[in-house]
Short mmCIF file of C-alpha atoms in Angstrom, two decimals:
data_model
loop_
_atom_site.label_atom_id
_atom_site.label_comp_id
_atom_site.label_asym_id
_atom_site.label_seq_id
_atom_site.Cartn_x
_atom_site.Cartn_y
_atom_site.Cartn_z
CA UNK A 4 -90.13 -151.45 45.67
CA UNK A 5 -91.28 -153.34 48.82
CA UNK A 6 -91.76 -151.44 52.27
CA UNK A 7 -89.18 -153.73 53.74
CA UNK A 8 -86.62 -152.86 51.03
CA UNK A 9 -87.28 -149.34 51.35
CA UNK A 10 -86.89 -149.26 55.30
CA UNK A 11 -83.64 -151.17 55.12
CA UNK A 12 -82.06 -149.17 52.37
CA UNK A 13 -82.97 -145.49 53.33
CA UNK A 14 -79.84 -145.17 55.47
CA UNK A 15 -81.98 -144.30 58.56
CA UNK A 16 -78.84 -143.39 60.56
CA UNK A 17 -78.11 -140.59 58.14
CA UNK A 18 -81.79 -139.31 58.23
CA UNK A 19 -81.61 -139.30 61.87
CA UNK A 20 -79.04 -136.58 61.61
CA UNK A 21 -80.98 -134.22 59.25
CA UNK A 22 -84.29 -134.72 61.07
CA UNK A 23 -82.55 -134.26 64.36
CA UNK A 24 -81.43 -130.86 63.20
CA UNK A 25 -84.86 -129.60 62.43
CA UNK A 26 -87.14 -131.64 64.49
CA UNK A 27 -87.15 -129.20 67.51
CA UNK A 28 -88.72 -126.61 65.12
CA UNK A 29 -91.71 -128.88 64.97
CA UNK A 30 -92.96 -129.76 68.34
CA UNK A 31 -96.59 -129.31 67.51
CA UNK A 32 -98.84 -132.15 68.84
CA UNK A 33 -102.07 -130.49 69.19
CA UNK A 34 -105.17 -132.72 68.60
CA UNK A 35 -107.42 -131.89 65.77
CA UNK A 36 -110.50 -129.72 66.18
CA UNK A 37 -112.03 -131.67 63.24
CA UNK A 38 -112.66 -135.28 62.49
CA UNK A 39 -110.43 -136.91 59.67
CA UNK A 40 -111.26 -140.22 58.19
CA UNK A 41 -108.29 -142.61 57.64
CA UNK A 42 -108.46 -144.35 54.18
CA UNK A 43 -106.70 -147.82 53.85
CA UNK A 44 -106.06 -149.69 50.71
CA UNK A 45 -105.87 -146.77 48.42
CA UNK A 46 -103.26 -148.19 46.09
CA UNK A 47 -99.93 -150.05 46.08
CA UNK A 48 -98.66 -147.25 48.27
CA UNK A 49 -94.99 -147.82 47.50
CA UNK A 50 -94.04 -144.97 49.94
CA UNK A 51 -95.89 -146.59 52.83
CA UNK A 52 -97.64 -143.34 53.71
CA UNK A 53 -100.95 -142.90 55.63
CA UNK A 54 -103.86 -141.19 53.99
CA UNK A 55 -106.51 -139.08 55.69
CA UNK A 56 -109.29 -137.34 54.22
CA UNK A 57 -111.92 -134.55 55.00
CA UNK A 58 -115.27 -134.56 53.19
CA UNK A 59 -117.61 -131.62 53.98
CA UNK A 60 -121.43 -132.00 54.04
CA UNK A 61 -123.61 -131.27 51.22
CA UNK A 62 -120.83 -131.50 48.53
CA UNK A 63 -121.69 -130.29 45.00
CA UNK A 64 -120.74 -132.07 41.86
CA UNK A 65 -117.24 -131.49 40.24
CA UNK A 66 -115.79 -130.08 43.40
CA UNK A 67 -111.98 -129.21 43.95
CA UNK A 68 -109.57 -131.37 45.83
CA UNK A 69 -106.59 -129.92 47.95
CA UNK A 70 -103.67 -132.21 49.13
CA UNK A 71 -102.16 -130.56 52.28
CA UNK A 72 -98.79 -132.03 53.61
CA UNK A 73 -97.44 -131.43 57.20
CA UNK A 74 -94.06 -130.53 58.27
CA UNK A 75 -91.64 -132.74 60.39
CA UNK A 76 -92.92 -134.39 63.50
CA UNK A 77 -96.39 -132.91 62.69
CA UNK A 78 -99.58 -135.00 61.98
CA UNK A 79 -102.22 -134.82 59.51
CA UNK A 80 -104.63 -133.68 62.18
CA UNK A 81 -102.14 -131.05 63.37
CA UNK A 82 -101.85 -129.50 59.94
CA UNK A 83 -105.43 -128.79 59.96
CA UNK A 84 -104.71 -125.81 62.08
CA UNK A 85 -103.54 -123.92 58.99
CA UNK A 86 -107.23 -123.73 58.01
CA UNK A 87 -107.67 -126.00 55.01
CA UNK A 88 -110.47 -127.99 56.63
CA UNK A 89 -112.50 -125.07 57.91
CA UNK A 90 -112.24 -123.30 54.42
CA UNK A 91 -113.36 -126.61 52.76
CA UNK A 92 -116.50 -126.73 54.91
CA UNK A 93 -117.24 -123.22 53.86
CA UNK A 94 -116.36 -123.24 50.04
CA UNK A 95 -117.04 -126.94 49.41
CA UNK A 96 -113.84 -128.64 48.36
CA UNK A 97 -112.31 -132.00 49.51
CA UNK A 98 -108.98 -132.19 51.47
CA UNK A 99 -106.73 -135.01 51.55
CA UNK A 100 -103.91 -135.10 54.34
CA UNK A 101 -101.08 -137.51 53.56
CA UNK A 102 -99.22 -138.27 56.78
CA UNK A 103 -95.58 -139.72 57.09
CA UNK A 104 -94.69 -142.61 59.39
CA UNK A 105 -91.77 -142.94 61.61
CA UNK A 106 -90.73 -146.12 59.83
CA UNK A 107 -89.91 -144.27 56.81
CA UNK A 108 -88.43 -141.16 58.54
CA UNK A 109 -87.53 -140.94 62.25
CA UNK A 110 -89.28 -137.62 62.77
CA UNK A 111 -92.03 -138.03 60.15
CA UNK A 112 -90.53 -135.79 57.45
CA UNK A 113 -91.57 -136.38 54.07
CA UNK A 114 -88.43 -137.70 52.09
CA UNK A 115 -87.94 -134.72 49.68
CA UNK A 116 -84.21 -135.50 49.29
CA UNK A 117 -84.30 -139.22 48.57
CA UNK A 118 -84.03 -140.20 44.90
CA UNK A 119 -86.51 -143.19 45.45
CA UNK A 120 -89.33 -141.11 46.65
CA UNK A 121 -89.24 -137.98 44.50
CA UNK A 122 -89.64 -139.47 40.82
CA UNK A 123 -92.75 -140.12 38.82
CA UNK A 124 -94.15 -143.41 39.50
CA UNK A 125 -92.15 -144.35 42.64
CA UNK A 126 -92.04 -144.13 46.31
CA UNK A 127 -93.77 -141.28 48.33
CA UNK A 128 -94.71 -139.31 45.16
CA UNK A 129 -96.55 -142.29 43.85
CA UNK A 130 -98.38 -142.87 47.28
CA UNK A 131 -99.63 -139.22 47.16
CA UNK A 132 -100.82 -139.43 43.68
CA UNK A 133 -102.60 -142.65 44.53
CA UNK A 134 -104.54 -140.85 47.18
CA UNK A 135 -105.58 -138.40 44.61
CA UNK A 136 -106.77 -141.33 42.30
CA UNK A 137 -108.71 -142.82 45.29
CA UNK A 138 -110.69 -139.63 45.82
CA UNK A 139 -111.42 -139.39 42.09
CA UNK A 140 -112.72 -142.85 42.18
CA UNK A 141 -114.96 -142.25 45.18
CA UNK A 142 -116.19 -138.64 44.71
CA UNK A 143 -117.26 -136.19 42.09
CA UNK A 144 -114.07 -134.34 41.71
CA UNK A 145 -113.17 -131.85 38.90
CA UNK A 146 -109.81 -133.28 37.65
CA UNK A 147 -108.90 -129.89 36.24
CA UNK A 148 -108.99 -128.47 39.88
CA UNK A 149 -106.79 -130.66 42.09
CA UNK A 150 -104.10 -128.82 44.10
CA UNK A 151 -101.27 -129.56 46.55
CA UNK A 152 -99.84 -127.50 49.41
CA UNK A 153 -97.36 -128.23 52.39
CA UNK A 154 -94.99 -126.91 54.98
CA UNK A 155 -91.35 -127.19 55.00
CA UNK A 156 -90.48 -130.93 54.25
CA UNK A 157 -94.13 -130.85 52.91
CA UNK A 158 -93.43 -127.72 51.11
CA UNK A 159 -90.37 -129.23 49.28
CA UNK A 160 -92.58 -132.37 48.50
CA UNK A 161 -95.12 -129.95 46.89
CA UNK A 162 -92.68 -129.14 44.31
CA UNK A 163 -91.86 -132.74 43.89
CA UNK A 164 -95.53 -133.43 43.01
CA UNK A 165 -95.86 -130.50 40.75
CA UNK A 166 -92.59 -131.58 38.76
CA UNK A 167 -93.67 -135.22 38.57
CA UNK A 168 -97.28 -134.96 38.14
CA UNK A 169 -98.22 -131.71 36.34
CA UNK A 170 -100.88 -133.81 34.62
CA UNK A 171 -102.58 -134.33 37.95
CA UNK A 172 -102.12 -130.93 39.85
CA UNK A 173 -103.30 -127.75 38.35
CA UNK A 174 -101.48 -125.73 41.07
CA UNK A 175 -99.40 -125.89 44.20
CA UNK A 176 -98.35 -123.75 47.12
CA UNK A 177 -95.10 -124.51 49.03
CA UNK A 178 -94.38 -122.95 52.30
CA UNK A 179 -90.90 -122.74 53.71
CA UNK A 180 -89.86 -125.04 51.07
CA UNK A 181 -87.26 -125.18 48.10
CA UNK A 182 -86.99 -126.23 44.55
CA UNK A 183 -87.55 -129.55 43.01
CA UNK A 184 -84.24 -131.68 43.25
CA UNK A 185 -82.46 -128.93 45.32
CA UNK A 186 -81.00 -132.01 46.92
CA UNK A 187 -80.91 -135.83 46.25
CA UNK A 188 -79.05 -136.89 49.32
CA UNK A 189 -78.97 -136.22 52.89
CA UNK A 190 -75.66 -134.19 52.76
CA UNK A 191 -77.03 -132.03 49.96
CA UNK A 192 -80.18 -131.36 51.83
CA UNK A 193 -78.17 -129.31 54.57
CA UNK A 194 -76.95 -127.20 52.00
CA UNK A 195 -80.40 -126.85 50.25
CA UNK A 196 -82.09 -125.65 53.49
CA UNK A 197 -79.23 -123.41 54.61
CA UNK A 198 -77.77 -121.39 52.91
CA UNK A 199 -79.46 -122.47 49.77
CA UNK A 200 -78.53 -123.74 46.37
CA UNK A 201 -78.00 -121.03 43.57
CA UNK A 202 -78.64 -122.20 39.90
CA UNK A 203 -79.72 -120.38 36.88
CA UNK A 204 -83.44 -120.33 36.11
CA UNK A 205 -82.86 -122.51 33.02
CA UNK A 206 -81.10 -125.19 35.29
CA UNK A 207 -83.96 -125.21 37.71
CA UNK A 208 -86.49 -125.15 34.87
CA UNK A 209 -84.83 -128.32 33.36
CA UNK A 210 -84.90 -130.06 36.65
CA UNK A 211 -88.52 -129.40 36.89
CA UNK A 212 -89.17 -130.48 33.14
CA UNK A 213 -87.23 -133.62 33.96
CA UNK A 214 -89.86 -134.63 36.51
CA UNK A 215 -92.15 -135.73 33.57
CA UNK A 216 -89.93 -135.59 30.47
CA UNK A 217 -91.91 -134.90 27.20
CA UNK A 218 -94.84 -133.62 28.98
CA UNK A 219 -96.64 -130.84 26.89
CA UNK A 220 -100.02 -130.52 28.78
CA UNK A 221 -101.23 -127.98 31.22
CA UNK A 222 -98.73 -126.68 33.69
CA UNK A 223 -99.53 -125.93 37.24
CA UNK A 224 -99.65 -122.32 38.76
CA UNK A 225 -97.59 -121.95 41.91
CA UNK A 226 -98.05 -119.72 44.99
CA UNK A 227 -94.70 -119.53 46.87
CA UNK A 228 -94.63 -118.51 50.49
CA UNK A 229 -91.54 -117.77 52.70
CA UNK A 230 -90.82 -115.83 55.86
CA UNK A 231 -87.83 -113.39 55.58
CA UNK A 232 -86.67 -114.53 59.06
CA UNK A 233 -86.62 -118.03 58.46
CA UNK A 234 -83.22 -119.44 59.64
CA UNK A 235 -84.14 -123.08 59.10
CA UNK A 236 -84.96 -122.98 55.32
CA UNK A 237 -83.40 -119.87 54.20
CA UNK A 238 -85.31 -117.25 52.19
CA UNK A 239 -83.03 -117.72 49.25
CA UNK A 240 -85.17 -121.05 48.64
CA UNK A 241 -88.12 -118.82 47.69
CA UNK A 242 -85.99 -117.04 44.99
CA UNK A 243 -84.78 -120.19 43.57
CA UNK A 244 -88.24 -121.71 43.50
CA UNK A 245 -89.60 -118.65 41.73
CA UNK A 246 -86.90 -118.90 39.04
CA UNK A 247 -87.72 -122.71 38.72
CA UNK A 248 -91.46 -122.26 38.09
CA UNK A 249 -91.31 -119.12 36.03
CA UNK A 250 -88.68 -120.79 33.63
CA UNK A 251 -90.83 -123.67 33.60
CA UNK A 252 -93.74 -121.58 32.40
CA UNK A 253 -91.51 -119.72 30.12
CA UNK A 254 -91.99 -116.41 31.55
CA UNK A 255 -89.72 -113.56 32.97
CA UNK A 256 -88.35 -113.48 36.42
CA UNK A 257 -89.27 -109.89 36.46
CA UNK A 258 -92.53 -109.45 38.24
CA UNK A 259 -95.59 -108.14 36.30
CA UNK A 260 -97.25 -106.94 39.33
CA UNK A 261 -95.63 -105.80 42.86
CA UNK A 262 -98.11 -104.88 45.54
CA UNK A 263 -98.88 -105.58 49.05
CA UNK A 264 -101.60 -107.94 50.48
CA UNK A 265 -102.52 -107.51 54.25
CA UNK A 266 -99.36 -105.49 54.33
CA UNK A 267 -97.05 -108.01 53.02
CA UNK A 268 -94.90 -108.03 49.76
CA UNK A 269 -96.76 -109.84 46.97
CA UNK A 270 -95.40 -110.34 43.44
CA UNK A 271 -97.01 -111.81 40.31
CA UNK A 272 -95.20 -113.17 37.27
CA UNK A 273 -96.47 -113.90 33.83
CA UNK A 274 -100.21 -113.66 33.52
CA UNK A 275 -100.73 -114.92 36.97
CA UNK A 276 -99.01 -118.33 36.56
CA UNK A 277 -96.58 -117.79 39.61
CA UNK A 278 -96.79 -115.42 42.61
CA UNK A 279 -94.56 -114.97 45.81
CA UNK A 280 -95.60 -113.81 49.20
CA UNK A 281 -92.82 -112.62 51.63
CA UNK A 282 -93.80 -112.54 55.05
CA UNK A 283 -91.65 -109.88 56.75
CA UNK A 284 -90.49 -110.72 60.21
CA UNK A 285 -91.61 -114.35 60.17
CA UNK A 286 -89.66 -117.29 60.83
CA UNK A 287 -90.14 -121.01 59.68
CA UNK A 288 -93.94 -121.87 59.36
CA UNK A 289 -97.42 -121.44 57.85
CA UNK A 290 -98.86 -118.03 58.21
CA UNK A 291 -102.51 -117.88 59.57
CA UNK A 292 -104.79 -115.00 60.89
CA UNK A 293 -107.24 -116.59 63.46
CA UNK A 294 -110.70 -115.04 63.63
CA UNK A 295 -114.04 -115.09 62.06
CA UNK A 296 -113.78 -112.57 59.33
CA UNK A 297 -114.09 -113.73 55.68
CA UNK A 298 -110.50 -113.57 55.03
CA UNK A 299 -109.40 -114.92 58.29
CA UNK A 300 -108.56 -118.59 59.14
CA UNK A 301 -106.41 -121.05 61.34
CA UNK A 302 -105.29 -121.61 64.79
CA UNK A 303 -101.87 -120.49 65.97
CA UNK A 304 -99.37 -122.97 67.16
CA UNK A 305 -95.98 -124.30 66.92
CA UNK A 306 -94.97 -123.23 63.37
CA UNK A 307 -98.44 -122.26 62.54
CA UNK A 308 -97.69 -118.61 63.10
CA UNK A 309 -100.33 -115.76 63.73
CA UNK A 310 -99.00 -112.99 61.46
CA UNK A 311 -102.37 -111.55 60.41
CA UNK A 312 -102.74 -113.29 56.84
CA UNK A 313 -104.51 -116.32 56.39
CA UNK A 314 -102.42 -117.98 53.73
CA UNK A 315 -104.76 -120.72 52.96
CA UNK A 316 -107.39 -118.16 51.97
CA UNK A 317 -105.11 -116.22 49.71
CA UNK A 318 -103.86 -119.55 48.11
CA UNK A 319 -107.38 -120.81 47.49
CA UNK A 320 -108.07 -117.24 46.02
CA UNK A 321 -104.98 -117.59 43.65
CA UNK A 322 -106.14 -121.18 42.60
CA UNK A 323 -109.62 -119.96 42.07
CA UNK A 324 -111.38 -122.42 44.27
CA UNK A 325 -113.52 -120.05 46.50
CA UNK A 326 -116.38 -120.27 44.07
CA UNK A 327 -117.60 -123.70 45.16
CA UNK A 328 -118.22 -126.55 42.86
CA UNK A 329 -118.91 -127.07 39.22
CA UNK A 330 -122.70 -126.22 39.33
CA UNK A 331 -124.52 -123.29 40.14
CA UNK A 332 -128.09 -123.91 41.54
CA UNK A 333 -130.83 -121.44 41.19
CA UNK A 334 -133.97 -121.98 43.20
CA UNK A 335 -137.34 -120.70 42.37
CA UNK A 336 -140.22 -120.92 44.96
CA UNK A 337 -141.70 -124.37 46.25
CA UNK A 338 -139.80 -127.83 46.67
CA UNK A 339 -137.08 -128.66 49.03
CA UNK A 340 -133.45 -128.53 47.61
CA UNK A 341 -130.06 -128.18 48.87
CA UNK A 342 -127.67 -125.69 47.33
CA UNK A 343 -123.89 -126.14 47.01
CA UNK A 344 -123.26 -124.07 50.35
CA UNK A 345 -125.10 -126.72 52.24
CA UNK A 346 -128.21 -124.55 52.77
CA UNK A 347 -131.60 -126.34 52.58
CA UNK A 348 -134.40 -124.50 51.16
CA UNK A 349 -138.11 -125.12 50.45
CA UNK A 350 -138.89 -124.00 46.66
CA UNK A 351 -141.29 -124.76 43.75
CA UNK A 352 -138.76 -125.61 41.20
CA UNK A 353 -134.91 -125.84 41.02
CA UNK A 354 -133.20 -124.94 37.90
CA UNK A 355 -129.50 -126.03 37.69
CA UNK A 356 -127.07 -124.69 35.26
CA UNK A 357 -123.56 -125.92 34.69
CA UNK A 358 -120.90 -123.36 35.46
CA UNK A 359 -117.57 -123.55 33.57
CA UNK A 360 -117.85 -121.54 30.53
CA UNK A 361 -114.47 -120.32 29.26
CA UNK A 362 -113.74 -116.78 27.82
CA UNK A 363 -110.44 -115.89 26.17
CA UNK A 364 -110.04 -112.36 25.10
CA UNK A 365 -108.40 -109.14 26.10
CA UNK A 366 -108.47 -107.84 29.67
CA UNK A 367 -110.12 -104.59 28.37
CA UNK A 368 -113.03 -106.59 26.75
CA UNK A 369 -113.53 -108.92 29.96
CA UNK A 370 -113.77 -105.58 32.00
CA UNK A 371 -116.47 -104.02 29.61
CA UNK A 372 -118.33 -107.41 29.40
CA UNK A 373 -118.72 -107.55 33.12
CA UNK A 374 -116.36 -110.56 33.98
CA UNK A 375 -113.93 -108.38 35.47
CA UNK A 376 -113.30 -104.93 36.89
CA UNK A 377 -110.79 -102.05 36.70
CA UNK A 378 -108.42 -101.59 39.74
CA UNK A 379 -106.01 -98.82 39.50
CA UNK A 380 -105.25 -99.76 35.77
CA UNK A 381 -105.24 -103.41 36.30
CA UNK A 382 -108.16 -105.94 35.38
CA UNK A 383 -109.24 -108.14 38.32
CA UNK A 384 -111.48 -111.04 37.88
CA UNK A 385 -115.03 -110.78 39.39
CA UNK A 386 -115.44 -113.00 42.50
CA UNK A 387 -112.02 -114.36 42.74
CA UNK A 388 -110.26 -110.85 42.47
CA UNK A 389 -107.29 -112.49 40.74
CA UNK A 390 -105.04 -109.92 39.05
CA UNK A 391 -105.19 -110.40 35.30
CA UNK A 392 -102.51 -107.82 34.42
CA UNK A 393 -103.01 -104.30 32.74
CA UNK A 394 -106.50 -103.46 31.73
CA UNK A 395 -105.93 -102.96 28.04
CA UNK A 396 -106.28 -104.56 24.70
CA UNK A 397 -102.93 -106.04 24.56
CA UNK A 398 -103.25 -108.25 27.54
CA UNK A 399 -105.19 -111.48 26.83
CA UNK A 400 -106.46 -113.70 29.80
CA UNK A 401 -108.51 -117.01 29.76
CA UNK A 402 -111.33 -116.91 32.51
CA UNK A 403 -113.51 -119.64 33.44
CA UNK A 404 -116.88 -119.14 35.14
CA UNK A 405 -117.18 -121.26 38.37
CA UNK A 406 -120.13 -119.63 39.95
CA UNK A 407 -122.72 -116.67 39.71
CA UNK A 408 -120.57 -113.60 38.65
CA UNK A 409 -117.41 -115.75 39.80
CA UNK A 410 -114.51 -115.92 37.30
CA UNK A 411 -111.29 -117.44 37.79
CA UNK A 412 -108.00 -117.35 35.52
CA UNK A 413 -107.65 -120.82 34.02
CA UNK A 414 -105.03 -121.53 31.35
CA UNK A 415 -106.47 -124.78 30.59
CA UNK A 416 -109.31 -123.08 28.86
CA UNK A 417 -109.15 -123.58 25.10
#
């Protein structure tokens, strides 16, 4: 489909109505505190999107990649305020920021409700996938650690990418979004956002599975975030997203773990395949916690909300990408070398060992073997602190080593 054909046939006057309804909610126009690089010629780009990237200094081999999508009227640079660029600099992963153009959508919303943009191999979905392909072609990226996140229209688009490209994305994190194919027209989009659309878990799961029919490979893990005071995209959408992705994974809609993180309700489903965060008192936006603490990040602004939890940090932890790249470097006194954290030291020799060994055994064995620890009866992975479920011989978890004493849940392990 050509760009001209797309522009002429997207019923722009109808889109104007929906974006006008939500545009006042995204008045952010702050300039970036970081320097993004625009990438051109990254593919056929049938969705006519713009690509920006952030590449931290001193990147290790086999590093993760995160795709982060803005909300309506926002820009790629504005969405850096959610903390992804700063976290990438610290933990050494790449970030791609897709950007919508007004020629596709009057207020730069990703077109999550347009049939031509939400199918595998077409439109905006394909353009985003081509951005990932471009990064893989130019950098040493671990294909098993590519993730996608986004806010509002970008959050809806996260679920598009997970359903249509589960072979590309190992995980996703929609913020204030809704289920895949909650709407396939402008009129349906209004109902999807508010009050929401109620389907059975099986019906939602079938829609997600239909994004790539016949797919039998690895399935993405999903972290779903929503404010309970969101009157733009009602919180009912979070429940429907949970039902979609738990059914997609074939796990129960009853949480295996319910606790609080930074004071907010947090639930885990299955063996850490799906999680939800409900941010009490928060409206429509991405939660951040500005500051310099190890779990803090972000800069508050319009619909990037300071509610004392750095969502980008906890999503990264859930995905297991806080352990750096795919190699662990051990230095011993005398030549000059650079570690994966970007620190240059003078040493005699440098011994590099490849991280990535997989361990599949009971949670009890993981704990007794030193890969995890017991926390109030639950096993938690060393380093990532991911909850693996009950600490006993009946729960089995696949752990991958991604750094020194750093383990993440990875269901792609054999």
